[in-house]
Amino acid sequence: MAFRWFGKVHGSDSVNCETKMLTLKRFDFKLFKQTAKLTAPILAIAGSFAIILPSNALINPFRKNNEYRVCAARLLSVGIPAETTASACAAALRPLEVSSCVGQIQRRTQIPATDSLSFCGQARRPNDLATCVVDIGTIRQEGANPAILSYCSRSLLPVDFAQCVVGLRSEIDFSPTQAMESCINASDRISNVVPFSKPGVNPSIEFSPTFETTPIR
């Protein structure tokens, strides 16, 4: 009898446990449905905002390719004051080239960035100006010579001008100023040459016919 009673009790307990588990599962399912109903509108709104608002992935490429932003970052990195940087980059037609010009001269010569900024900003081809200054300024590892900036900016062809200076100093014991003066004078004479007429050909003479007139009586 005891065993039968224990079996009945054990059987009823197992049934009660199964019933409780089913009840809990039903409660969890109901709770999940209620939660889903509440969160669905929130997720929909969040999705619509994600579509409307541009992501950083779309904004960052534009910010990286902004020439004025790159110009400002470069000039600030070489010690140009913030206000001067803003004015220089805003006024530049080629802000990337202007900042590159200043950076090259500052890195490869002993000429301060504050001295080269105005010349780079006024140059028609800032990169050519930088090449001219660097080539002349590094030929014999001499100290800073601000005059190089002035001569290179005066030349219409700064790269050719630098080759002239470097070539003369390689073979002749000239100071930088002597070589630059010789090359700039030669370039000035060439630019001022007026083409002559061909030999044996007379220059054109303007023909202005004259007509005799008889006064009306």
Short mmCIF file of C-alpha atoms in Angstrom, two decimals:
data_model
loop_
_atom_site.label_atom_id
_atom_site.label_comp_id
_atom_site.label_asym_id
_atom_site.label_seq_id
_atom_site.Cartn_x
_atom_site.Cartn_y
_atom_site.Cartn_z
CA MET A 1 0.00 0.00 0.00
CA ALA A 2 2.78 2.37 0.84
CA PHE A 3 4.35 1.88 -2.53
CA ARG A 4 1.07 2.54 -4.31
CA TRP A 5 0.49 5.70 -2.30
CA PHE A 6 4.04 6.92 -3.05
CA GLY A 7 3.54 6.20 -6.76
CA LYS A 8 0.34 8.20 -6.81
CA VAL A 9 1.98 11.09 -5.02
CA HIS A 10 5.00 10.98 -7.33
CA GLY A 11 2.75 10.82 -10.37
CA SER A 12 0.70 13.80 -9.26
CA ASP A 13 3.85 15.80 -8.63
CA SER A 14 5.16 15.15 -12.13
CA VAL A 15 1.83 16.19 -13.60
CA ASN A 16 1.88 19.39 -11.59
CA CYS A 17 5.45 20.14 -12.78
CA GLU A 18 4.48 19.64 -16.42
CA THR A 19 1.44 21.84 -15.93
CA LYS A 20 3.57 24.62 -14.44
CA MET A 21 6.08 24.37 -17.30
CA LEU A 22 3.30 24.66 -19.89
CA THR A 23 1.90 27.64 -18.04
CA LEU A 24 5.29 29.34 -17.98
CA LYS A 25 5.82 28.72 -21.68
CA ARG A 26 2.42 30.21 -22.48
CA PHE A 27 3.23 33.24 -20.30
CA ASP A 28 6.61 33.71 -22.01
CA PHE A 29 4.96 33.54 -25.43
CA LYS A 30 2.32 36.10 -24.45
CA LEU A 31 5.02 38.36 -23.03
CA PHE A 32 7.03 38.05 -26.25
CA LYS A 33 4.01 38.99 -28.35
CA GLN A 34 3.27 42.01 -26.19
CA THR A 35 6.92 43.11 -26.31
CA ALA A 36 7.01 42.70 -30.08
CA LYS A 37 3.89 44.86 -30.44
CA LEU A 38 5.48 47.60 -28.34
CA THR A 39 8.91 47.57 -30.00
CA ALA A 40 7.72 47.29 -33.61
CA PRO A 41 6.74 51.00 -33.91
CA ILE A 42 9.99 52.06 -32.29
CA LEU A 43 12.04 49.99 -34.72
CA ALA A 44 10.05 51.37 -37.66
CA ILE A 45 10.69 54.96 -36.55
CA ALA A 46 14.38 54.24 -36.03
CA GLY A 47 14.60 52.71 -39.50
CA SER A 48 12.98 55.74 -41.11
CA PHE A 49 15.46 58.05 -39.37
CA ALA A 50 18.33 55.87 -40.57
CA ILE A 51 17.12 56.30 -44.15
CA ILE A 52 16.55 60.06 -43.88
CA LEU A 53 19.72 61.02 -42.02
CA PRO A 54 23.02 60.60 -43.95
CA SER A 55 25.53 58.32 -42.37
CA ASN A 56 29.10 59.25 -41.45
CA ALA A 57 30.30 56.98 -44.24
CA LEU A 58 28.66 59.34 -46.74
CA ILE A 59 29.86 62.51 -45.04
CA ASN A 60 33.47 61.57 -44.31
CA PRO A 61 34.64 61.24 -47.94
CA PHE A 62 33.51 64.81 -48.66
CA ARG A 63 35.24 66.09 -45.55
CA LYS A 64 38.45 64.26 -46.46
CA ASN A 65 38.44 65.66 -50.02
CA ASN A 66 37.82 69.26 -48.92
CA GLU A 67 40.84 71.19 -50.24
CA TYR A 68 40.42 74.06 -47.80
CA ARG A 69 40.31 71.66 -44.86
CA VAL A 70 43.54 69.97 -46.02
CA CYS A 71 45.16 73.36 -46.61
CA ALA A 72 44.31 74.54 -43.10
CA ALA A 73 45.55 71.32 -41.50
CA ARG A 74 48.87 71.48 -43.35
CA LEU A 75 49.55 75.12 -42.55
CA LEU A 76 48.69 74.66 -38.90
CA SER A 77 51.04 71.66 -38.72
CA VAL A 78 54.02 73.77 -39.84
CA GLY A 79 53.40 76.51 -37.29
CA ILE A 80 51.30 79.06 -39.19
CA PRO A 81 48.93 80.92 -36.80
CA ALA A 82 45.24 80.12 -37.06
CA GLU A 83 44.14 83.54 -38.35
CA THR A 84 46.90 83.66 -40.96
CA THR A 85 46.04 80.11 -42.01
CA ALA A 86 42.38 80.99 -42.47
CA SER A 87 43.18 84.04 -44.61
CA ALA A 88 45.74 82.24 -46.75
CA CYS A 89 43.60 79.18 -47.49
CA ALA A 90 40.46 81.21 -48.14
CA ALA A 91 42.25 83.50 -50.62
CA ALA A 92 44.07 80.72 -52.49
CA LEU A 93 42.88 79.62 -55.92
CA ARG A 94 44.70 76.31 -55.39
CA PRO A 95 44.69 75.76 -51.61
CA LEU A 96 46.24 72.29 -51.87
CA GLU A 97 49.18 73.56 -53.93
CA VAL A 98 49.74 76.55 -51.65
CA SER A 99 49.88 74.41 -48.52
CA SER A 100 52.05 71.83 -50.30
CA CYS A 101 54.45 74.58 -51.39
CA VAL A 102 54.84 75.84 -47.82
CA GLY A 103 55.25 72.32 -46.48
CA GLN A 104 57.94 71.32 -48.99
CA ILE A 105 60.03 74.42 -48.37
CA GLN A 106 59.72 74.10 -44.61
CA ARG A 107 60.68 70.40 -44.59
CA ARG A 108 63.58 70.47 -47.06
CA THR A 109 65.18 73.85 -46.41
CA GLN A 110 65.86 76.01 -43.39
CA ILE A 111 63.49 78.73 -44.59
CA PRO A 112 60.64 79.20 -42.06
CA ALA A 113 57.09 78.51 -43.18
CA THR A 114 56.06 82.02 -42.13
CA ASP A 115 58.49 83.45 -44.72
CA SER A 116 57.40 81.25 -47.62
CA LEU A 117 53.63 81.50 -47.14
CA SER A 118 53.16 84.85 -48.87
CA PHE A 119 55.32 83.81 -51.85
CA CYS A 120 53.51 80.49 -52.25
CA GLY A 121 50.16 82.26 -52.05
CA GLN A 122 51.08 84.74 -54.80
CA ALA A 123 52.77 82.23 -57.15
CA ARG A 124 51.02 81.22 -60.36
CA ARG A 125 52.37 77.69 -59.93
CA PRO A 126 53.09 77.12 -56.22
CA ASN A 127 54.56 73.66 -56.78
CA ASP A 128 57.07 75.02 -59.33
CA LEU A 129 58.04 77.74 -56.86
CA ALA A 130 58.66 75.12 -54.18
CA THR A 131 60.81 73.06 -56.58
CA CYS A 132 62.86 76.15 -57.42
CA VAL A 133 63.46 77.09 -53.78
CA VAL A 134 64.28 73.55 -52.71
CA ASP A 135 66.69 72.90 -55.61
CA ILE A 136 68.62 76.11 -55.00
CA GLY A 137 68.46 75.96 -51.22
CA THR A 138 69.74 72.39 -50.90
CA ILE A 139 72.57 72.40 -53.46
CA ARG A 140 75.27 72.91 -50.82
CA GLN A 141 73.26 72.58 -47.62
CA GLU A 142 73.70 76.26 -46.82
CA GLY A 143 71.80 78.23 -44.23
CA ALA A 144 68.43 79.83 -44.81
CA ASN A 145 68.53 82.42 -47.57
CA PRO A 146 65.19 84.25 -47.89
CA ALA A 147 66.44 85.87 -51.11
CA ILE A 148 65.85 82.55 -52.88
CA LEU A 149 62.12 83.05 -52.43
CA SER A 150 62.25 86.46 -54.03
CA TYR A 151 64.32 85.34 -57.04
CA CYS A 152 62.21 82.23 -57.68
CA SER A 153 58.99 84.24 -57.49
CA ARG A 154 60.36 86.81 -59.97
CA SER A 155 61.16 84.18 -62.58
CA LEU A 156 58.50 83.30 -65.14
CA LEU A 157 59.93 79.76 -65.33
CA PRO A 158 61.07 78.98 -61.79
CA VAL A 159 62.08 75.37 -62.51
CA ASP A 160 64.32 76.42 -65.41
CA PHE A 161 65.66 79.27 -63.31
CA ALA A 162 66.67 76.82 -60.58
CA GLN A 163 68.46 74.63 -63.12
CA CYS A 164 70.39 77.67 -64.31
CA VAL A 165 71.49 78.58 -60.78
CA VAL A 166 72.42 75.00 -59.86
CA GLY A 167 74.32 74.52 -63.11
CA LEU A 168 76.38 77.72 -62.72
CA ARG A 169 77.25 76.99 -59.11
CA SER A 170 78.27 73.45 -59.96
CA GLU A 171 81.06 74.70 -62.25
CA ILE A 172 81.74 78.24 -61.09
CA ASP A 173 82.65 79.44 -57.62
CA PHE A 174 79.65 81.72 -57.33
CA SER A 175 77.72 82.67 -54.24
CA PRO A 176 73.99 81.95 -54.38
CA THR A 177 73.23 85.62 -54.95
CA GLN A 178 75.75 85.92 -57.81
CA ALA A 179 74.34 82.89 -59.59
CA MET A 180 70.74 83.96 -59.09
CA GLU A 181 71.47 87.48 -60.28
CA SER A 182 73.13 86.18 -63.44
CA CYS A 183 70.24 83.84 -64.25
CA ILE A 184 67.49 86.34 -63.48
CA ASN A 185 69.17 89.02 -65.60
CA ALA A 186 69.45 86.61 -68.51
CA SER A 187 65.80 85.63 -68.24
CA ASP A 188 64.79 89.29 -68.12
CA ARG A 189 66.74 90.03 -71.31
CA ILE A 190 65.21 87.05 -73.09
CA SER A 191 61.68 88.01 -72.12
CA ASN A 192 62.22 91.57 -73.37
CA VAL A 193 63.59 90.59 -76.79
CA VAL A 194 61.53 91.89 -79.71
CA PRO A 195 61.56 89.56 -82.75
CA PHE A 196 63.33 91.03 -85.77
CA SER A 197 62.04 90.86 -89.32
CA LYS A 198 63.54 88.30 -91.66
CA PRO A 199 66.66 89.34 -93.61
CA GLY A 200 65.93 90.82 -97.03
CA VAL A 201 62.33 91.52 -96.15
CA ASN A 202 61.43 95.14 -95.71
CA PRO A 203 59.05 95.96 -92.92
CA SER A 204 55.55 96.69 -94.03
CA ILE A 205 54.89 100.33 -94.75
CA GLU A 206 51.49 101.65 -94.05
CA PHE A 207 49.93 103.03 -97.22
CA SER A 208 47.83 106.12 -96.73
CA PRO A 209 46.68 107.51 -100.09
CA THR A 210 46.10 111.23 -100.47
CA PHE A 211 43.42 112.67 -102.65
CA GLU A 212 43.38 116.18 -104.12
CA THR A 213 40.21 117.93 -103.44
CA THR A 214 38.77 120.93 -105.25
CA PRO A 215 36.86 123.33 -103.12
CA ILE A 216 33.23 123.79 -104.08
CA ARG A 217 32.46 127.28 -105.37
#
